[in-house]
Structures are given as C-alpha cells and as structure tokens.
Coordinates of N, CA and C in Angstrom, one line a residue:
M14 N 148.4 148.2 68.0 CA 148.6 147.2 69.0 C 147.5 147.4 70.1
T15 N 146.7 146.3 70.3 CA 145.7 146.4 71.3 C 146.2 146.1 72.7
E16 N 145.5 146.5 73.7 CA 145.9 146.3 75.1 C 144.9 145.3 75.7
I17 N 145.3 144.7 76.8 CA 144.4 143.9 77.6 C 144.2 144.6 78.9
N18 N 143.0 144.7 79.3 CA 142.7 145.3 80.6 C 142.0 144.3 81.5
I19 N 142.5 144.1 82.6 CA 141.9 143.1 83.6 C 141.6 143.8 84.9
R20 N 140.3 143.7 85.3 CA 139.9 144.3 86.6 C 139.8 143.2 87.6
I21 N 140.6 143.3 88.7 CA 140.5 142.3 89.8 C 139.8 142.9 91.0
P22 N 138.6 142.5 91.3 CA 137.9 143.0 92.4 C 138.7 142.6 93.7
V23 N 138.8 143.5 94.6 CA 139.5 143.2 95.8 C 138.6 143.4 97.0
E24 N 138.4 142.3 97.7 CA 137.6 142.4 98.9 C 138.5 142.5 100.1
K25 N 137.9 142.8 101.3 CA 138.7 143.2 102.4 C 140.0 142.4 102.7
D26 N 139.9 141.0 102.7 CA 141.0 140.2 103.0 C 141.6 139.5 101.8
D27 N 141.2 139.8 100.6 CA 141.7 139.2 99.4 C 143.2 139.4 99.1
L28 N 143.5 140.6 98.7 CA 144.8 141.0 98.2 C 145.1 142.4 98.7
S29 N 146.0 142.5 99.6 CA 146.4 143.8 100.2 C 147.7 144.2 99.6
I30 N 147.8 145.5 99.3 CA 149.0 146.1 98.7 C 149.9 146.6 99.8
P31 N 151.2 146.3 99.7 CA 151.9 145.6 98.7 C 151.7 144.1 98.8
F32 N 151.7 143.4 97.7 CA 151.5 141.9 97.7 C 152.7 141.3 97.0
T33 N 152.8 140.0 97.1 CA 153.9 139.3 96.5 C 153.5 138.7 95.2
D34 N 154.4 138.2 94.4 CA 154.0 137.6 93.1 C 153.2 136.3 93.4
H35 N 153.5 135.6 94.5 CA 152.8 134.4 94.8 C 151.4 134.7 95.2
E36 N 151.1 135.8 95.8 CA 149.8 136.2 96.2 C 149.0 136.7 95.0
L37 N 149.6 137.3 94.0 CA 149.0 137.8 92.8 C 148.6 136.7 91.8
L38 N 149.5 135.7 91.7 CA 149.3 134.7 90.7 C 147.9 134.0 90.7
P39 N 147.3 133.6 91.8 CA 146.0 133.0 91.7 C 144.9 133.9 91.1
F40 N 145.1 135.2 91.3 CA 144.1 136.2 90.7 C 144.3 136.3 89.2
I41 N 145.6 136.2 88.8 CA 145.9 136.2 87.3 C 145.3 134.9 86.7
E42 N 145.5 133.8 87.4 CA 145.0 132.5 86.9 C 143.5 132.4 86.7
K43 N 142.8 133.2 87.5 CA 141.3 133.3 87.3 C 141.0 133.9 86.0
H44 N 141.9 134.7 85.4 CA 141.7 135.4 84.1 C 142.5 134.7 83.0
Q45 N 142.9 133.4 83.2 CA 143.7 132.7 82.3 C 143.0 132.6 80.9
K46 N 141.8 132.4 80.8 CA 141.1 132.3 79.5 C 141.1 133.6 78.8
E47 N 140.8 134.7 79.5 CA 140.9 136.0 78.9 C 142.3 136.3 78.3
I48 N 143.3 136.0 79.1 CA 144.7 136.3 78.7 C 145.0 135.4 77.5
N49 N 144.6 134.1 77.6 CA 144.9 133.2 76.5 C 144.2 133.7 75.2
D50 N 143.0 134.0 75.2 CA 142.2 134.5 74.0 C 142.9 135.8 73.5
Y51 N 143.3 136.7 74.3 CA 144.0 137.9 73.9 C 145.3 137.6 73.2
V52 N 146.1 136.8 73.7 CA 147.4 136.5 73.1 C 147.2 135.7 71.8
I53 N 146.4 134.7 71.8 CA 146.1 133.9 70.6 C 145.6 134.8 69.5
D54 N 144.7 135.7 69.8 CA 144.2 136.7 68.8 C 145.4 137.5 68.1
Q55 N 146.4 137.7 68.8 CA 147.6 138.5 68.3 C 148.5 137.7 67.4
L56 N 148.4 136.4 67.5 CA 149.3 135.5 66.7 C 148.9 135.4 65.3
E57 N 149.8 135.5 64.3 CA 149.5 135.3 62.9 C 149.4 133.8 62.6
D58 N 150.3 133.0 63.2 CA 150.3 131.6 63.0 C 149.6 130.9 64.1
K59 N 148.4 130.3 63.8 CA 147.6 129.6 64.7 C 147.7 128.1 64.5
D60 N 148.7 127.6 63.8 CA 148.8 126.2 63.6 C 149.1 125.5 64.9
G61 N 148.6 124.3 65.1 CA 148.9 123.6 66.3 C 148.0 124.0 67.5
A62 N 146.9 124.7 67.2 CA 146.0 125.1 68.2 C 146.7 125.6 69.5
P63 N 147.4 126.8 69.3 CA 148.2 127.3 70.4 C 147.3 127.6 71.7
H64 N 147.8 127.4 72.8 CA 147.2 127.8 74.1 C 148.3 128.1 75.1
L65 N 148.0 128.8 76.1 CA 149.0 129.3 77.1 C 149.0 128.3 78.3
S66 N 150.1 128.2 78.9 CA 150.3 127.4 80.2 C 151.5 127.9 81.0
D67 N 151.6 127.4 82.2 CA 152.8 127.7 83.0 C 153.0 129.2 83.3
F68 N 152.0 129.8 83.8 CA 152.1 131.2 84.2 C 153.0 131.4 85.4
S69 N 153.8 132.5 85.3 CA 154.6 132.9 86.4 C 154.8 134.4 86.4
I70 N 155.2 135.0 87.5 CA 155.4 136.5 87.6 C 156.8 136.8 88.0
S71 N 157.4 137.8 87.4 CA 158.7 138.3 87.9 C 158.7 139.9 87.8
G72 N 159.7 140.5 88.4 CA 159.8 141.9 88.3 C 158.7 142.7 89.0
L73 N 158.1 142.2 90.0 CA 157.0 142.9 90.7 C 157.6 144.2 91.4
T74 N 157.1 145.3 91.0 CA 157.6 146.6 91.5 C 156.4 147.5 91.9
F75 N 156.5 148.2 93.0 CA 155.4 149.2 93.4 C 156.0 150.6 93.3
Y76 N 155.0 151.5 92.9 CA 155.3 152.9 92.8 C 154.3 153.7 93.6
A77 N 154.5 155.0 93.7 CA 153.5 156.0 94.2 C 152.7 155.5 95.4
E78 N 153.5 155.3 96.5 CA 152.9 154.9 97.8 C 152.1 153.6 97.7
N79 N 152.7 152.7 96.8 CA 152.1 151.3 96.7 C 150.7 151.2 96.1
I80 N 150.3 152.2 95.4 CA 149.0 152.1 94.7 C 149.1 151.8 93.2
E81 N 150.4 151.9 92.7 CA 150.7 151.6 91.3 C 151.9 150.7 91.2
G82 N 152.1 150.0 90.1 CA 153.2 149.2 89.9 C 153.3 148.5 88.6
S83 N 154.2 147.5 88.5 CA 154.3 146.8 87.2 C 154.9 145.4 87.6
F84 N 154.7 144.5 86.6 CA 155.3 143.2 86.7 C 155.3 142.5 85.3
R85 N 156.0 141.5 85.2 CA 156.1 140.7 83.9 C 155.4 139.4 84.1
L86 N 154.4 139.1 83.3 CA 153.7 137.8 83.3 C 154.3 136.9 82.2
H87 N 155.0 135.8 82.7 CA 155.6 134.8 81.8 C 154.6 133.7 81.5
F88 N 154.7 133.1 80.3 CA 153.9 131.9 80.0 C 154.5 131.2 78.9
K89 N 154.0 130.0 78.7 CA 154.4 129.2 77.5 C 153.3 129.2 76.5
I90 N 153.6 129.3 75.2 CA 152.6 129.1 74.2 C 152.8 127.7 73.7
D91 N 151.9 126.8 74.0 CA 152.0 125.4 73.6 C 151.3 125.1 72.3
R92 N 151.8 124.2 71.5 CA 151.2 123.8 70.3 C 151.3 122.3 70.1
Q93 N 150.2 121.7 69.7 CA 150.1 120.3 69.4 C 149.7 120.1 68.0
F94 N 150.6 119.5 67.2 CA 150.4 119.3 65.8 C 149.9 117.9 65.6
C95 N 148.6 117.7 65.4 CA 147.9 116.4 65.4 C 148.3 115.5 64.2
C96 N 148.6 116.1 63.1 CA 149.0 115.3 61.9 C 150.3 114.6 62.0
S97 N 151.2 115.2 62.8 CA 152.6 114.7 62.9 C 153.0 114.2 64.3
D98 N 152.1 114.3 65.3 CA 152.4 114.0 66.7 C 153.5 114.8 67.2
L99 N 153.7 115.9 66.7 CA 154.7 116.8 67.2 C 154.1 117.9 68.1
S100 N 154.8 118.3 69.1 CA 154.4 119.4 70.0 C 155.5 120.4 70.1
S101 N 155.2 121.6 70.4 CA 156.3 122.6 70.6 C 155.8 123.6 71.7
C102 N 156.7 124.3 72.2 CA 156.3 125.4 73.1 C 157.3 126.5 73.0
Q103 N 156.9 127.7 73.3 CA 157.7 128.9 73.2 C 157.4 129.7 74.5
M104 N 158.4 130.2 75.1 CA 158.3 131.1 76.3 C 158.0 132.5 75.8
D105 N 157.1 133.2 76.5 CA 156.9 134.6 76.1 C 156.4 135.3 77.3
Y106 N 156.0 136.6 77.2 CA 155.6 137.4 78.3 C 154.8 138.6 77.9
I107 N 154.1 139.1 78.9 CA 153.4 140.4 78.8 C 153.8 141.3 79.9
D108 N 154.2 142.5 79.7 CA 154.5 143.4 80.8 C 153.2 144.2 81.1
F109 N 152.9 144.1 82.4 CA 151.6 144.7 82.9 C 152.0 145.9 83.8
K110 N 151.2 146.9 83.8 CA 151.1 148.0 84.8 C 149.8 147.8 85.5
F111 N 149.8 148.2 86.8 CA 148.6 148.1 87.6 C 148.4 149.3 88.4
N112 N 147.2 149.6 88.8 CA 146.9 150.6 89.8 C 145.7 150.1 90.6
K113 N 145.6 150.6 91.8 CA 144.6 150.3 92.7 C 143.7 151.5 92.9
S114 N 142.4 151.2 92.8 CA 141.4 152.3 93.1 C 140.2 151.6 93.9
N115 N 139.9 152.2 95.0 CA 138.8 151.7 95.8 C 138.8 150.2 96.0
D116 N 138.0 149.5 95.3 CA 137.8 148.1 95.6 C 138.3 147.2 94.5
S117 N 139.2 147.7 93.7 CA 139.7 146.9 92.6 C 141.2 147.3 92.2
I118 N 141.8 146.3 91.5 CA 143.1 146.5 90.9 C 143.0 146.3 89.4
T119 N 143.4 147.3 88.7 CA 143.3 147.2 87.2 C 144.7 147.0 86.6
L120 N 144.7 145.9 85.8 CA 146.0 145.5 85.1 C 145.9 145.9 83.6
T121 N 146.9 146.5 83.1 CA 146.9 146.9 81.7 C 148.2 146.5 81.1
G122 N 148.1 145.8 80.0 CA 149.3 145.3 79.3 C 149.1 145.1 77.8
S123 N 150.2 145.0 77.1 CA 150.0 144.7 75.6 C 151.1 143.6 75.3
Y124 N 150.6 142.7 74.4 CA 151.5 141.6 74.0 C 152.1 142.0 72.7
T125 N 153.4 141.7 72.6 CA 154.2 141.9 71.3 C 154.6 140.5 70.8
V126 N 154.2 140.3 69.5 CA 154.6 139.0 68.9 C 156.1 139.2 68.4
W127 N 156.9 138.3 68.9 CA 158.3 138.4 68.6 C 158.7 137.3 67.6
T128 N 158.5 137.7 66.3 CA 158.9 136.7 65.2 C 160.0 137.4 64.4
I129 N 161.0 136.5 64.2 CA 162.2 137.0 63.4 C 162.0 136.4 62.0
Q130 N 162.0 137.2 61.0 CA 161.8 136.8 59.6 C 163.1 136.5 58.9

C-alpha cells in the first residue's frame, strides 16, 4: 500500500497551530489534483472516469504540544457513465497524520479501497 505525502508551506499568518478543520480545508483543496490522482491510481475499476469531489474534514485531533495530529478527509468518488447517461458516487475517506516542522506541515496518509466481493 502506497502513502500520499503532502507538504503545506506555512507562512507567518497562513495557518497557525492549533487550527480548525475549516482553516485547514482550503490548504487541502489546493492539493485536490494530487489527492485525486493518488486515489484514482489505487482503484481497480476506473469505469466512469472517477474523480473526487465534496471534500470535508472530521476528527481533527492534536498531540504532542500541538505539533502533531490526525484527521479524516472525506470525499465522494464520482463516476459518469457516458454510454448509459448514468452517474454514481461513493463516499470514502483517507486518514491523515500530520506534523509541523519549521515552516511547513507534512500530511501523510494511505487510501484503502473498500470493495466487498
């Protein structure tokens, strides 16, 4: 299983720790293409040109004097089947851990494909 690592540069007034999920979400959305590509690469079934939408964050927790923490990034995997005019979506998530060092916050997570056979 591969991991995704995202480095968020933090300037003086950008994002101070502790932050809220609403403050973090715009920084996550700047990396939406990277997250989308990572998740889609993990999928076996790529029918319907899957892409991610509707990002949200829950379970934001801070540890070790607020320099580390974790959160869950929720998203929809949307699919549009052109031959049949059908569309579908599936809710899913990635659990991320993060840590702050100097001028950046590094997010690390791994996506698990939940398919029941």
